[in-house]
PDB file of C-alpha atoms in Angstrom:
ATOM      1  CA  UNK A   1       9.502  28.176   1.937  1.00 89.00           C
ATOM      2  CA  UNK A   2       9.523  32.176   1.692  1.00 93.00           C
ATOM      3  CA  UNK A   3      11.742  33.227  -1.211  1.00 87.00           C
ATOM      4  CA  UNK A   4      13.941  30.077  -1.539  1.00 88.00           C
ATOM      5  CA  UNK A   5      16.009  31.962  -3.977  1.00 85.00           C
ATOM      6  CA  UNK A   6      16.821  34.572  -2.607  1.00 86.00           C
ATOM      7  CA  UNK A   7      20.720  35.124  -1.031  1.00 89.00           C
ATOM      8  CA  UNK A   8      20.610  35.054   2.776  1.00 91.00           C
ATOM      9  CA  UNK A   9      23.430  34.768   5.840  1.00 93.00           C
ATOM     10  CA  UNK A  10      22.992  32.789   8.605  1.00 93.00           C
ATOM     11  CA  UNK A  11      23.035  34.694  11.838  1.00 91.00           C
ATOM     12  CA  UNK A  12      25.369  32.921  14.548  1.00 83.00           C
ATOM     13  CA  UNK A  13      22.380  33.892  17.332  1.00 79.00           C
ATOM     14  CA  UNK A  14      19.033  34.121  16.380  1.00 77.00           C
ATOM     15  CA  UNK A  15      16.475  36.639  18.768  1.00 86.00           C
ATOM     16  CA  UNK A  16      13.202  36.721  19.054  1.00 92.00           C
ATOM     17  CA  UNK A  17      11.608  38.323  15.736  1.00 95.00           C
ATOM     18  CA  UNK A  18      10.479  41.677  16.688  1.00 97.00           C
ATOM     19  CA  UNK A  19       9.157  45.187  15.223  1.00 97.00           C
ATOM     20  CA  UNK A  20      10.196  48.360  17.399  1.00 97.00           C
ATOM     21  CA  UNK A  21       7.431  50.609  17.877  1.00 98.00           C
ATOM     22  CA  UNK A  22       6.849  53.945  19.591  1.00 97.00           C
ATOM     23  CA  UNK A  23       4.440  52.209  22.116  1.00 97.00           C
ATOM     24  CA  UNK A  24       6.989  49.172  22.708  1.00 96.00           C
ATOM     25  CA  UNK A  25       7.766  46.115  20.029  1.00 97.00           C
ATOM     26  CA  UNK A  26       5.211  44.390  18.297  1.00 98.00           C
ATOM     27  CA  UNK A  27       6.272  40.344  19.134  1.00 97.00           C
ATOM     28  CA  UNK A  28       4.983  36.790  17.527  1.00 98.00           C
ATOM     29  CA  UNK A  29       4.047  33.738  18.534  1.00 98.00           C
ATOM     30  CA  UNK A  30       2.589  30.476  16.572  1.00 98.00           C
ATOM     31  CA  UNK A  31       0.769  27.520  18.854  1.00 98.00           C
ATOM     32  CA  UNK A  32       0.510  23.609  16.988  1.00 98.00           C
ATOM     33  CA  UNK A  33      -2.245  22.162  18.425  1.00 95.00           C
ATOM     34  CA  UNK A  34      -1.797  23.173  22.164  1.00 94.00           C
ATOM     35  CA  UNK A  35       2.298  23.458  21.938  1.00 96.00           C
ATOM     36  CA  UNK A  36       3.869  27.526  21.972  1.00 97.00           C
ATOM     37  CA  UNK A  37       6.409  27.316  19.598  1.00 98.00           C
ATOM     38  CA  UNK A  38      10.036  28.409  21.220  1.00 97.00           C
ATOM     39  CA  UNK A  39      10.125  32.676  21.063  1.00 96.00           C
ATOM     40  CA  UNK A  40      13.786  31.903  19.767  1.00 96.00           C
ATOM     41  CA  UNK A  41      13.422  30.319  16.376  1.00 97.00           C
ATOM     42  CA  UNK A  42      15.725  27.414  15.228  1.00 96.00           C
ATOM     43  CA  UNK A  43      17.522  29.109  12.864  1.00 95.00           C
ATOM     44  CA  UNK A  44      18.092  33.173  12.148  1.00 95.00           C
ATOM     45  CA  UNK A  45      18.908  35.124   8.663  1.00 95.00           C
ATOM     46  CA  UNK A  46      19.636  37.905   7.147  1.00 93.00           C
ATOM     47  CA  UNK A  47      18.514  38.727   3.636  1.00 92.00           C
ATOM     48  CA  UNK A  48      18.827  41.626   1.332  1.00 88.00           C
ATOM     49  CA  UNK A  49      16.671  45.261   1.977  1.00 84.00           C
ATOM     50  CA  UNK A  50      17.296  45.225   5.935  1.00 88.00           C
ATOM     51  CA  UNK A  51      15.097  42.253   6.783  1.00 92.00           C
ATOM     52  CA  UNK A  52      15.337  39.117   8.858  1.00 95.00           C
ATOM     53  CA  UNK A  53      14.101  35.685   7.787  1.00 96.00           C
ATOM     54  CA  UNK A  54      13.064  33.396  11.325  1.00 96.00           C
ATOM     55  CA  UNK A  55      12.521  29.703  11.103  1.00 97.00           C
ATOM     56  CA  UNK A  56      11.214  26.936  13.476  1.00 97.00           C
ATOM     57  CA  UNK A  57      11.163  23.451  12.119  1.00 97.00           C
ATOM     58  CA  UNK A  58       9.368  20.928  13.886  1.00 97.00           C
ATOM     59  CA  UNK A  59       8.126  17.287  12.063  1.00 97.00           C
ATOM     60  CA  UNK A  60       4.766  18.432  11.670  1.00 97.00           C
ATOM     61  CA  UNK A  61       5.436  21.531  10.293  1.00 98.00           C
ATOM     62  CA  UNK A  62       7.754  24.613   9.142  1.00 98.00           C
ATOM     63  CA  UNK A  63       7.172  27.849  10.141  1.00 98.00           C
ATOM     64  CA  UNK A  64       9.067  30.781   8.846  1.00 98.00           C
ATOM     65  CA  UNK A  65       8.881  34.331  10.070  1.00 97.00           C
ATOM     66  CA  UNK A  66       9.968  37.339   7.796  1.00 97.00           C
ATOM     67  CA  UNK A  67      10.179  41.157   9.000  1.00 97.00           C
ATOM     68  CA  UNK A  68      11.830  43.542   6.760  1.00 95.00           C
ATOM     69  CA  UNK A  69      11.461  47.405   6.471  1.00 96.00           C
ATOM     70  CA  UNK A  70       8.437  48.659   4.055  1.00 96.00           C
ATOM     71  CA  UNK A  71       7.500  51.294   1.968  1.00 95.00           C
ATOM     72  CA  UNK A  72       3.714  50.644   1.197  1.00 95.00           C
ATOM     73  CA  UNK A  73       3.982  53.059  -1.714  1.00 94.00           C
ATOM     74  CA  UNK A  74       1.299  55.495  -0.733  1.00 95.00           C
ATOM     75  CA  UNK A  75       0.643  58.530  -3.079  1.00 96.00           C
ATOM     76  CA  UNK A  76       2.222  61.650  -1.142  1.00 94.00           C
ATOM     77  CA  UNK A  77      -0.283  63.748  -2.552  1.00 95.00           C
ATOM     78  CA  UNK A  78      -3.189  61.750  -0.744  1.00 95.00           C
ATOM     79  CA  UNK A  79      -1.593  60.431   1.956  1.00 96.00           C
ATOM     80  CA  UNK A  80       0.375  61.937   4.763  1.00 96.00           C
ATOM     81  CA  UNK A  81       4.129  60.521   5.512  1.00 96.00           C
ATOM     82  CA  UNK A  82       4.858  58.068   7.474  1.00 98.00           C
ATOM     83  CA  UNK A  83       6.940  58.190  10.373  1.00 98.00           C
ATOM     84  CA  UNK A  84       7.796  54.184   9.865  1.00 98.00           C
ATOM     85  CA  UNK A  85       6.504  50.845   8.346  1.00 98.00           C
ATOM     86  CA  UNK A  86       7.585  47.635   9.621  1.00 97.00           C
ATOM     87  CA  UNK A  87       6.159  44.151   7.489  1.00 97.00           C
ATOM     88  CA  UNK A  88       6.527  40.532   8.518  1.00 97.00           C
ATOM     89  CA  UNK A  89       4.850  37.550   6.162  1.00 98.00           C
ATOM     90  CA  UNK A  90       4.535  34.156   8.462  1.00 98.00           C
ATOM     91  CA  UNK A  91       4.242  31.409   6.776  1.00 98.00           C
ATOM     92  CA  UNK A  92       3.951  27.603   7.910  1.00 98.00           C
ATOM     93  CA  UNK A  93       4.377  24.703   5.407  1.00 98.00           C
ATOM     94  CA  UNK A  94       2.052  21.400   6.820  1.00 98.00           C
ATOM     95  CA  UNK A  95       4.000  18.311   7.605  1.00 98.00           C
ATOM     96  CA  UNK A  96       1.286  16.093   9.504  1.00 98.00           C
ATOM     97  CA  UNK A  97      -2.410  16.757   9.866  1.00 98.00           C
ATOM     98  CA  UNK A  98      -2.834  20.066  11.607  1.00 98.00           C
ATOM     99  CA  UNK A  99      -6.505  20.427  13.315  1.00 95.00           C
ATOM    100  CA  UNK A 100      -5.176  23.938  15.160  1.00 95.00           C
ATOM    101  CA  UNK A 101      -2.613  26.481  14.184  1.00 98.00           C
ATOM    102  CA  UNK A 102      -2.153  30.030  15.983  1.00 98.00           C
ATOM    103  CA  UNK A 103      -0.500  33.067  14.898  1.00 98.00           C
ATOM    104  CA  UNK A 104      -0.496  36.032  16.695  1.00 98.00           C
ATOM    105  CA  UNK A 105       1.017  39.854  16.989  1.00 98.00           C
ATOM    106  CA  UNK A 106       0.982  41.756  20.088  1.00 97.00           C
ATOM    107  CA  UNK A 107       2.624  44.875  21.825  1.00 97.00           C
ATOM    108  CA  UNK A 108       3.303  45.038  25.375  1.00 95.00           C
ATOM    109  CA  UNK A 109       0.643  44.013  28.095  1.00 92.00           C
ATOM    110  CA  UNK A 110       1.396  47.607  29.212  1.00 92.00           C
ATOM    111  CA  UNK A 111       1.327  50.074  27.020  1.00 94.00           C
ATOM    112  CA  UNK A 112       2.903  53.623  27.793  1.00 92.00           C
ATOM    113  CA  UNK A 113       0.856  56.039  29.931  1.00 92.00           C
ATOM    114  CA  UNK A 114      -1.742  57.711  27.900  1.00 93.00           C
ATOM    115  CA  UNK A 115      -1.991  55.293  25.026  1.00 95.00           C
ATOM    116  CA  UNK A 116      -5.546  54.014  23.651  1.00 94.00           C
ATOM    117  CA  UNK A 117      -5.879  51.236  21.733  1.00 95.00           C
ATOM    118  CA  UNK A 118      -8.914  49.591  19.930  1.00 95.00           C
ATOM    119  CA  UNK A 119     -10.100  47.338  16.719  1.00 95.00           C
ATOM    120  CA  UNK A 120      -9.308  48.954  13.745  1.00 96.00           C
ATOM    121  CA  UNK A 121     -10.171  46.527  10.825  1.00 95.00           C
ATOM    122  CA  UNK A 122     -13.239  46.629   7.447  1.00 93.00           C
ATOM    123  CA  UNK A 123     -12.241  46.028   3.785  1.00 91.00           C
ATOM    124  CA  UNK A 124     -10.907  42.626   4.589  1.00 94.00           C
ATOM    125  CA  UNK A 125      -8.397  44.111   6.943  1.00 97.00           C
ATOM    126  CA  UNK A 126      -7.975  43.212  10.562  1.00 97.00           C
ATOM    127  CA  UNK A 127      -6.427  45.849  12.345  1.00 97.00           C
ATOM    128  CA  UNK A 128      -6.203  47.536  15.228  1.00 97.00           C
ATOM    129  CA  UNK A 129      -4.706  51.207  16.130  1.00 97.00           C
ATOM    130  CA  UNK A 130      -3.014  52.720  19.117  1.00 97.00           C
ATOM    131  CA  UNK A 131      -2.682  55.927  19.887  1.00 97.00           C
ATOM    132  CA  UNK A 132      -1.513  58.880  22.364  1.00 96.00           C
ATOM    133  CA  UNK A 133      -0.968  62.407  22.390  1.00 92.00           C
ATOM    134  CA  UNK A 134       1.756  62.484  19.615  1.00 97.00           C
ATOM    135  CA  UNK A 135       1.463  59.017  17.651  1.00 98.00           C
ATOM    136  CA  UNK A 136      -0.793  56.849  16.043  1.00 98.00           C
ATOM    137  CA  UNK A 137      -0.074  53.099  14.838  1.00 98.00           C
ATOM    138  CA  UNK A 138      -1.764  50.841  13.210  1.00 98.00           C
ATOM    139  CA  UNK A 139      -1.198  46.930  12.901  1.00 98.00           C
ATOM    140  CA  UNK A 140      -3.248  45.034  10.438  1.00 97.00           C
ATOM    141  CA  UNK A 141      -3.644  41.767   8.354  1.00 98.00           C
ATOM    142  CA  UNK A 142      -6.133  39.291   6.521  1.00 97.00           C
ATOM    143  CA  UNK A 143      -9.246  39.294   8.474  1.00 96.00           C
ATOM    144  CA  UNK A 144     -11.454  36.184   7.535  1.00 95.00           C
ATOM    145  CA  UNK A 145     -12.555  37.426   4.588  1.00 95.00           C
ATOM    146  CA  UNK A 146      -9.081  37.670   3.112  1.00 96.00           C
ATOM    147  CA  UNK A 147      -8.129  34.276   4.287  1.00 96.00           C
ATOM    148  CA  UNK A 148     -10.998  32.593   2.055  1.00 95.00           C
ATOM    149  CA  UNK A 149      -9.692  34.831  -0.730  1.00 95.00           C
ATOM    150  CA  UNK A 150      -5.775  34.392  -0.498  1.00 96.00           C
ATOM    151  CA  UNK A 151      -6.411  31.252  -2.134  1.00 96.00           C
ATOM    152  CA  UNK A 152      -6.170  33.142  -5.604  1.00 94.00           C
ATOM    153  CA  UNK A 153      -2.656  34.093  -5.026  1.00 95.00           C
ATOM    154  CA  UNK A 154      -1.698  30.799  -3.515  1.00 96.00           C
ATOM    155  CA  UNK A 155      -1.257  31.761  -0.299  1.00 97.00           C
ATOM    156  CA  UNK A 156      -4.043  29.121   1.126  1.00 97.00           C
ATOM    157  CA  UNK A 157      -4.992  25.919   0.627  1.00 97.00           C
ATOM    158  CA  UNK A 158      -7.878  25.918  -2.184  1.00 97.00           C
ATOM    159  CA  UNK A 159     -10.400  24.361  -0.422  1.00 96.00           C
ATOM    160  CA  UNK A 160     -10.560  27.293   2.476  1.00 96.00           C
ATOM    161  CA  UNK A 161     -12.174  29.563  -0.506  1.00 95.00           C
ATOM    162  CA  UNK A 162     -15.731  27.242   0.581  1.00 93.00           C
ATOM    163  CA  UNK A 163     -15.650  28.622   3.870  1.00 93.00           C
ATOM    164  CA  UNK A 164     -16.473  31.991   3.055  1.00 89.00           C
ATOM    165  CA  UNK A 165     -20.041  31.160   4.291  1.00 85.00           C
ATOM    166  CA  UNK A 166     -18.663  30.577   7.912  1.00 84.00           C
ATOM    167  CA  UNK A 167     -17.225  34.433   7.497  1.00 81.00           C
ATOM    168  CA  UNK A 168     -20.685  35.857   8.793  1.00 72.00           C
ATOM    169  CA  UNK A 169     -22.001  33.049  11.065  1.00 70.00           C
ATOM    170  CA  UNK A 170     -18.986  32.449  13.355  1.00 62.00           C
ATOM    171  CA  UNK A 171     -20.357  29.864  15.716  1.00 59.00           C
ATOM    172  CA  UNK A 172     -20.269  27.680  12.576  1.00 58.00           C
ATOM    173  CA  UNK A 173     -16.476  27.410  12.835  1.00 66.00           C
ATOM    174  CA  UNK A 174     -13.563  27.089  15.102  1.00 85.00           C
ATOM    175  CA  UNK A 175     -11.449  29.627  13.266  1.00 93.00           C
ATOM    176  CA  UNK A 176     -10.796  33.302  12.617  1.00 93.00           C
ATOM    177  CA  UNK A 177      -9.471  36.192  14.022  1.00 94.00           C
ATOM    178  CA  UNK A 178      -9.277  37.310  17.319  1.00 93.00           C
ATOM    179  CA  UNK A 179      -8.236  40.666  19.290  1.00 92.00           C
ATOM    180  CA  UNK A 180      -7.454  40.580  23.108  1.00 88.00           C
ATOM    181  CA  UNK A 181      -6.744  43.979  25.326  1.00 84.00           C
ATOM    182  CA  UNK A 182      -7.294  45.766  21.984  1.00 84.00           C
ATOM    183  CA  UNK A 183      -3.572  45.437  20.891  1.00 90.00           C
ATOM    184  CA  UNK A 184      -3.183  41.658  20.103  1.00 94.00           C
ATOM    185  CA  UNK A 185      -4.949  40.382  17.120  1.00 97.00           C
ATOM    186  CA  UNK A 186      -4.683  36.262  16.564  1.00 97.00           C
ATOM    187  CA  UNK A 187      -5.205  34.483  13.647  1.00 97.00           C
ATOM    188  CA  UNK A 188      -6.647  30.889  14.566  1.00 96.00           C
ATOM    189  CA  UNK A 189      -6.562  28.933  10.942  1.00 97.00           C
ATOM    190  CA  UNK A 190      -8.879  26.051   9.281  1.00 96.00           C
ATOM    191  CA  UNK A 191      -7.071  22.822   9.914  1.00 96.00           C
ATOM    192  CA  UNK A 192      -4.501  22.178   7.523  1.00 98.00           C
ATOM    193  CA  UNK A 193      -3.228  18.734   5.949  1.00 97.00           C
ATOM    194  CA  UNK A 194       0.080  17.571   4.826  1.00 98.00           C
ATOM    195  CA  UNK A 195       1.523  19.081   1.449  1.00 97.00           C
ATOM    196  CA  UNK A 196      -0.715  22.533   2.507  1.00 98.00           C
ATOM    197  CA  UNK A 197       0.579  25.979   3.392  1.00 98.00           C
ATOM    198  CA  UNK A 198      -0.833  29.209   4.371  1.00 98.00           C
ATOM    199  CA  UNK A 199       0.937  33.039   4.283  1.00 98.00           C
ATOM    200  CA  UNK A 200      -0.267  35.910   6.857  1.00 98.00           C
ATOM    201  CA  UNK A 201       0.968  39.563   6.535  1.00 98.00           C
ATOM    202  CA  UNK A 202       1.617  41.718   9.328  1.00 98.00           C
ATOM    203  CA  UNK A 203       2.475  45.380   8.773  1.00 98.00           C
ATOM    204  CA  UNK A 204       2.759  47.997  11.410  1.00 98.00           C
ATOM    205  CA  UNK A 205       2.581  51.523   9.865  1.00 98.00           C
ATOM    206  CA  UNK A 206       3.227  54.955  12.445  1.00 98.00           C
ATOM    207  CA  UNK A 207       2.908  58.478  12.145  1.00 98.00           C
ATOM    208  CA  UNK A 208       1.585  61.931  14.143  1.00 97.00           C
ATOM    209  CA  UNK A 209      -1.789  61.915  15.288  1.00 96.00           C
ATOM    210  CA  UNK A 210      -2.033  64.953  13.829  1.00 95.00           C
ATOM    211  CA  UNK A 211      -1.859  63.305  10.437  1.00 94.00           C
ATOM    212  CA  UNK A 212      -5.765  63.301   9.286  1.00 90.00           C
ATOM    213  CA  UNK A 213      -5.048  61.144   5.890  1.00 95.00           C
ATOM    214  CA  UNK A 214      -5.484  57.626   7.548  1.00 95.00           C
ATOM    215  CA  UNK A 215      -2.245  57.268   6.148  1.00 97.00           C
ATOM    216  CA  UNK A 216      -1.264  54.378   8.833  1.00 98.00           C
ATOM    217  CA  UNK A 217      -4.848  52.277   8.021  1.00 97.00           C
ATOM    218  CA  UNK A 218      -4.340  51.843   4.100  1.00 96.00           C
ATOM    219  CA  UNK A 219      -0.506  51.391   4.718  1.00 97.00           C
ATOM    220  CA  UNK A 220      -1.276  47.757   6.257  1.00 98.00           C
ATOM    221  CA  UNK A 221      -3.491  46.579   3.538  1.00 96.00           C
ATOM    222  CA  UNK A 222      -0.923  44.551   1.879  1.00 96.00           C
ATOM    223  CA  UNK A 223      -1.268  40.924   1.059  1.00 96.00           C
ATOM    224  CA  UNK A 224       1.848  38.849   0.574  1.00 96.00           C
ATOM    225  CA  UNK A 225       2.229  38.507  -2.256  1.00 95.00           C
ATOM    226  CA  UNK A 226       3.119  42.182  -2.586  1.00 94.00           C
ATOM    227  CA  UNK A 227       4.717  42.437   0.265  1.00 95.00           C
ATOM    228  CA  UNK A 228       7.244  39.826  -1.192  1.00 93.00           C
ATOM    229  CA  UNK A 229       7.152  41.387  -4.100  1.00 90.00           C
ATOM    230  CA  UNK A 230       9.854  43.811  -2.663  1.00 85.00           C
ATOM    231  CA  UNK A 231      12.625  41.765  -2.227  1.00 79.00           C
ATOM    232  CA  UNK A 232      12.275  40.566  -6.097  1.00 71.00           C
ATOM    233  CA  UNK A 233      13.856  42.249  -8.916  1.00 55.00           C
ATOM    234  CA  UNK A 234      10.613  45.102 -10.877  1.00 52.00           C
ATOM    235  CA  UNK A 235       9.240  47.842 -11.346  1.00 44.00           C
ATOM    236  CA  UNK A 236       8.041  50.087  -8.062  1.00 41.00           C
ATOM    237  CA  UNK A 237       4.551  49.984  -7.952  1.00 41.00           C
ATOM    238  CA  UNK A 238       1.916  52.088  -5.900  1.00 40.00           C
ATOM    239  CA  UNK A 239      -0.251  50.251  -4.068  1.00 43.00           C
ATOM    240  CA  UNK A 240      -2.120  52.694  -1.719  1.00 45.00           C
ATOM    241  CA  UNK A 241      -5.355  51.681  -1.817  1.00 46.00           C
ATOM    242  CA  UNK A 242      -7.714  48.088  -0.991  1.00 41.00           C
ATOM    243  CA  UNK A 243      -6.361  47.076  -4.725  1.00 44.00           C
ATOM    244  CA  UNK A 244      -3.518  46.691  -3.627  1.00 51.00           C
ATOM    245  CA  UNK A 245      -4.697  42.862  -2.181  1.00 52.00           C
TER     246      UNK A 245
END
């Protein structure tokens, strides 16, 4: 469970989790086995520092969904502002035997008239970046890489760190990360068992083209860990930078 401590209301309706970008909102979607989970989760709340916490409970597995405002910290003497940053952390908590779990994040089939879009990701980052005249954003998570490695922080199950071989020979595998019309990135995950969970982040991180300082590209480095970090009493801390995983 994400944060079970922390204070949260239950929202009479819940909608479909979404981020509001300037080239249309960023949706989500998780797939057990070959069932789409509902876009409307099961239950809806809303927790401290503007976010909303989204949960679908099924009996072989919970899924949870959280999007909240972020500052990624970046050092305004390197980096350009940002116009906005958006971060959601899905997590799903096994039940039952699990041989294929989907998450994905996707804007619009259509985007806006003059937008360009195209994979975005290195450093362990998956990512992919839209643009037009006026705007770029990015939209980035754990590429494989990161998966085998969020098993330090506990955000994997331990035994996924042995797959790091299958990172550079993917027809050894069945999972990893895909991007479709070069604005939907999916993460297909190794199977999981009961007692196992796994935590994605998703951040989505805009400013002016014009902006030269990549600003949007190191803003969605995050892991989860430190992107939960915010809603937990400390010290700020600056995180700019591939360290910050």
């Amino acid at each position: 469970m994400l944060l079970p401590a922390l204070p949260r209301t239950r929202l009479r309706s819940a909608d479909r989790p979404a981020v509001d970008t300037p080239f249309g909102p960023l949706t989500f979607a998780t797939t057990l086995g070959s069932t789409d989970l509902p876009k409307l989760p099961d239950e809806g709340f809303e927790v401290p520092g503007g976010g909303i916490l989204a949960r679908w409970s099924r009996p072989e597995a919970r899924v949870e969904l959280l999007l909240a405002p972020y500052d990624p910290g970046l050092d305004p003497e390197v980096w350009g502002p940002l116009t906005g940053c958006h971060a959601g952390v899905w997590r799903i908590d096994a039940l039952a035997p699990l041989g294929r779990v989907r998450f994905s994040a996707g804007l619009p089939v259509r985007l806006p008239e003059g937008a360009e879009a195209g994979w975005d990701g290195g450093q362990a980052l998956a990512a992919i970046t839209v643009e037009d005249g006026t705007t770029r954003l990015t939209v980035g998570g754990h590429d494989e890489e990161a998966i085998c490695g969020a098993v330090d922080a506990g955000e994997a199950p331990l035994r996924w760190a042995a797959l790091i071989d299958e990172v550079h020979n993917r027809s050894a595998g069945t999972w990893g990360v895909d991007v479709d019309r070069d604005h939907d990135i999916s993460w297909r995950l190794p199977p999981l068992g009961p007692g196992d969970h796994c935590e994605l982040p998703v951040i989505a991180a805009w400013s002016p083209v014009a902006d030269q300082t990549a600003n949007t590209w190191y803003a969605v480095m995050a892991s989860p860990t430190v992107l939960l970090r915010q809603f937990t009493p400390g010290p700020t801390k600056r995180h700019g930078n591939p360290d910050a995983r």
